[in-house]
PDB file of C-alpha atoms in Angstrom:
ATOM      1  CA  UNK N   1      -4.312  12.985   0.426  1.00 79.00           C
ATOM      2  CA  UNK N   2      -6.448  13.385   3.519  1.00 87.00           C
ATOM      3  CA  UNK N   3      -8.153  10.173   4.581  1.00 90.00           C
ATOM      4  CA  UNK N   4     -11.048  10.396   6.995  1.00 92.00           C
ATOM      5  CA  UNK N   5     -11.384   7.347   9.260  1.00 94.00           C
ATOM      6  CA  UNK N   6     -14.119   6.632  11.764  1.00 94.00           C
ATOM      7  CA  UNK N   7     -15.011   3.721  14.013  1.00 95.00           C
ATOM      8  CA  UNK N   8     -18.452   2.991  15.444  1.00 96.00           C
ATOM      9  CA  UNK N   9     -18.685   0.639  18.432  1.00 96.00           C
ATOM     10  CA  UNK N  10     -21.941  -1.345  18.714  1.00 97.00           C
ATOM     11  CA  UNK N  11     -23.531  -3.411  21.457  1.00 95.00           C
ATOM     12  CA  UNK N  12     -25.102  -6.854  20.884  1.00 95.00           C
ATOM     13  CA  UNK N  13     -28.338  -5.324  19.550  1.00 95.00           C
ATOM     14  CA  UNK N  14     -26.339  -3.168  17.067  1.00 95.00           C
ATOM     15  CA  UNK N  15     -27.095   0.031  18.952  1.00 95.00           C
ATOM     16  CA  UNK N  16     -24.141   2.434  18.643  1.00 95.00           C
ATOM     17  CA  UNK N  17     -22.216   2.992  21.866  1.00 95.00           C
ATOM     18  CA  UNK N  18     -19.482   5.332  20.652  1.00 94.00           C
ATOM     19  CA  UNK N  19     -18.043   6.970  17.533  1.00 95.00           C
ATOM     20  CA  UNK N  20     -14.456   8.079  17.057  1.00 95.00           C
ATOM     21  CA  UNK N  21     -13.234   9.946  13.942  1.00 94.00           C
ATOM     22  CA  UNK N  22      -9.706  10.883  12.916  1.00 94.00           C
ATOM     23  CA  UNK N  23      -7.920  12.224   9.833  1.00 94.00           C
ATOM     24  CA  UNK N  24      -4.766  10.795   8.265  1.00 92.00           C
ATOM     25  CA  UNK N  25      -2.873  13.647   6.596  1.00 90.00           C
ATOM     26  CA  UNK N  26      -0.619  13.435   3.521  1.00 87.00           C
ATOM     27  CA  UNK N  27      -1.211   9.762   2.712  1.00 84.00           C
ATOM     28  CA  UNK N  28       0.463   8.971  -0.588  1.00 82.00           C
ATOM     29  CA  UNK N  29      -0.748   6.553  -3.249  1.00 77.00           C
ATOM     30  CA  UNK N  30       0.122   2.916  -2.369  1.00 84.00           C
ATOM     31  CA  UNK N  31       1.229   3.977   1.138  1.00 88.00           C
ATOM     32  CA  UNK N  32      -0.168   2.237   4.218  1.00 90.00           C
ATOM     33  CA  UNK N  33      -0.213   3.502   7.789  1.00 90.00           C
ATOM     34  CA  UNK N  34      -1.491   2.273  11.101  1.00 90.00           C
ATOM     35  CA  UNK N  35      -4.352   4.141  12.725  1.00 88.00           C
ATOM     36  CA  UNK N  36      -4.862   4.346  16.462  1.00 89.00           C
ATOM     37  CA  UNK N  37      -8.180   5.493  17.874  1.00 90.00           C
ATOM     38  CA  UNK N  38      -8.323   6.362  21.564  1.00 90.00           C
ATOM     39  CA  UNK N  39     -11.461   6.682  23.661  1.00 90.00           C
ATOM     40  CA  UNK N  40     -11.146   8.848  26.760  1.00 90.00           C
ATOM     41  CA  UNK N  41     -14.063   7.347  28.663  1.00 90.00           C
ATOM     42  CA  UNK N  42     -15.698   3.961  29.146  1.00 91.00           C
ATOM     43  CA  UNK N  43     -18.432   2.793  26.816  1.00 89.00           C
ATOM     44  CA  UNK N  44     -21.969   3.033  28.228  1.00 89.00           C
ATOM     45  CA  UNK N  45     -22.471  -0.694  27.541  1.00 89.00           C
ATOM     46  CA  UNK N  46     -20.653  -3.859  26.492  1.00 93.00           C
ATOM     47  CA  UNK N  47     -19.046  -3.561  23.031  1.00 95.00           C
ATOM     48  CA  UNK N  48     -19.914  -6.367  20.659  1.00 96.00           C
ATOM     49  CA  UNK N  49     -18.708  -5.200  17.231  1.00 97.00           C
ATOM     50  CA  UNK N  50     -17.031  -2.330  15.441  1.00 96.00           C
ATOM     51  CA  UNK N  51     -17.517  -0.845  11.961  1.00 97.00           C
ATOM     52  CA  UNK N  52     -14.733   1.132  10.312  1.00 95.00           C
ATOM     53  CA  UNK N  53     -15.297   3.663   7.560  1.00 95.00           C
ATOM     54  CA  UNK N  54     -12.693   5.461   5.486  1.00 92.00           C
ATOM     55  CA  UNK N  55     -13.079   8.050   2.778  1.00 91.00           C
ATOM     56  CA  UNK N  56     -11.127  10.608   0.824  1.00 86.00           C
ATOM     57  CA  UNK N  57     -11.850  13.265  -1.776  1.00 81.00           C
ATOM     58  CA  UNK N  58      -9.733  12.476  -4.832  1.00 72.00           C
ATOM     59  CA  UNK N  59     -10.761  15.761  -6.448  1.00 73.00           C
ATOM     60  CA  UNK N  60      -8.654  17.541  -3.801  1.00 70.00           C
ATOM     61  CA  UNK N  61      -5.573  15.826  -5.272  1.00 62.00           C
ATOM     62  CA  UNK N  62      -6.162  15.249  -9.004  1.00 59.00           C
ATOM     63  CA  UNK N  63      -2.661  13.759  -9.437  1.00 58.00           C
ATOM     64  CA  UNK N  64      -3.917  10.688  -7.537  1.00 58.00           C
ATOM     65  CA  UNK N  65      -6.419   9.934 -10.302  1.00 56.00           C
ATOM     66  CA  UNK N  66      -3.697   9.108 -12.834  1.00 59.00           C
ATOM     67  CA  UNK N  67      -3.637   9.877 -16.559  1.00 56.00           C
TER      68      UNK N  67
END
């Protein structure tokens, strides 16, 4: 399955500084993989926290839903 991963970097006031998305291809059920997100420029402020989001569309791969 395709898994969409994104990270949002926030400053101390929770204003977003940067967003970085990526896609993990062909991830199988019960499989785990590391994800590396690279930023190619400095953040416009001091990072304070990060939120990660992941999602997939199980209807693209009905065999993942089980019987």
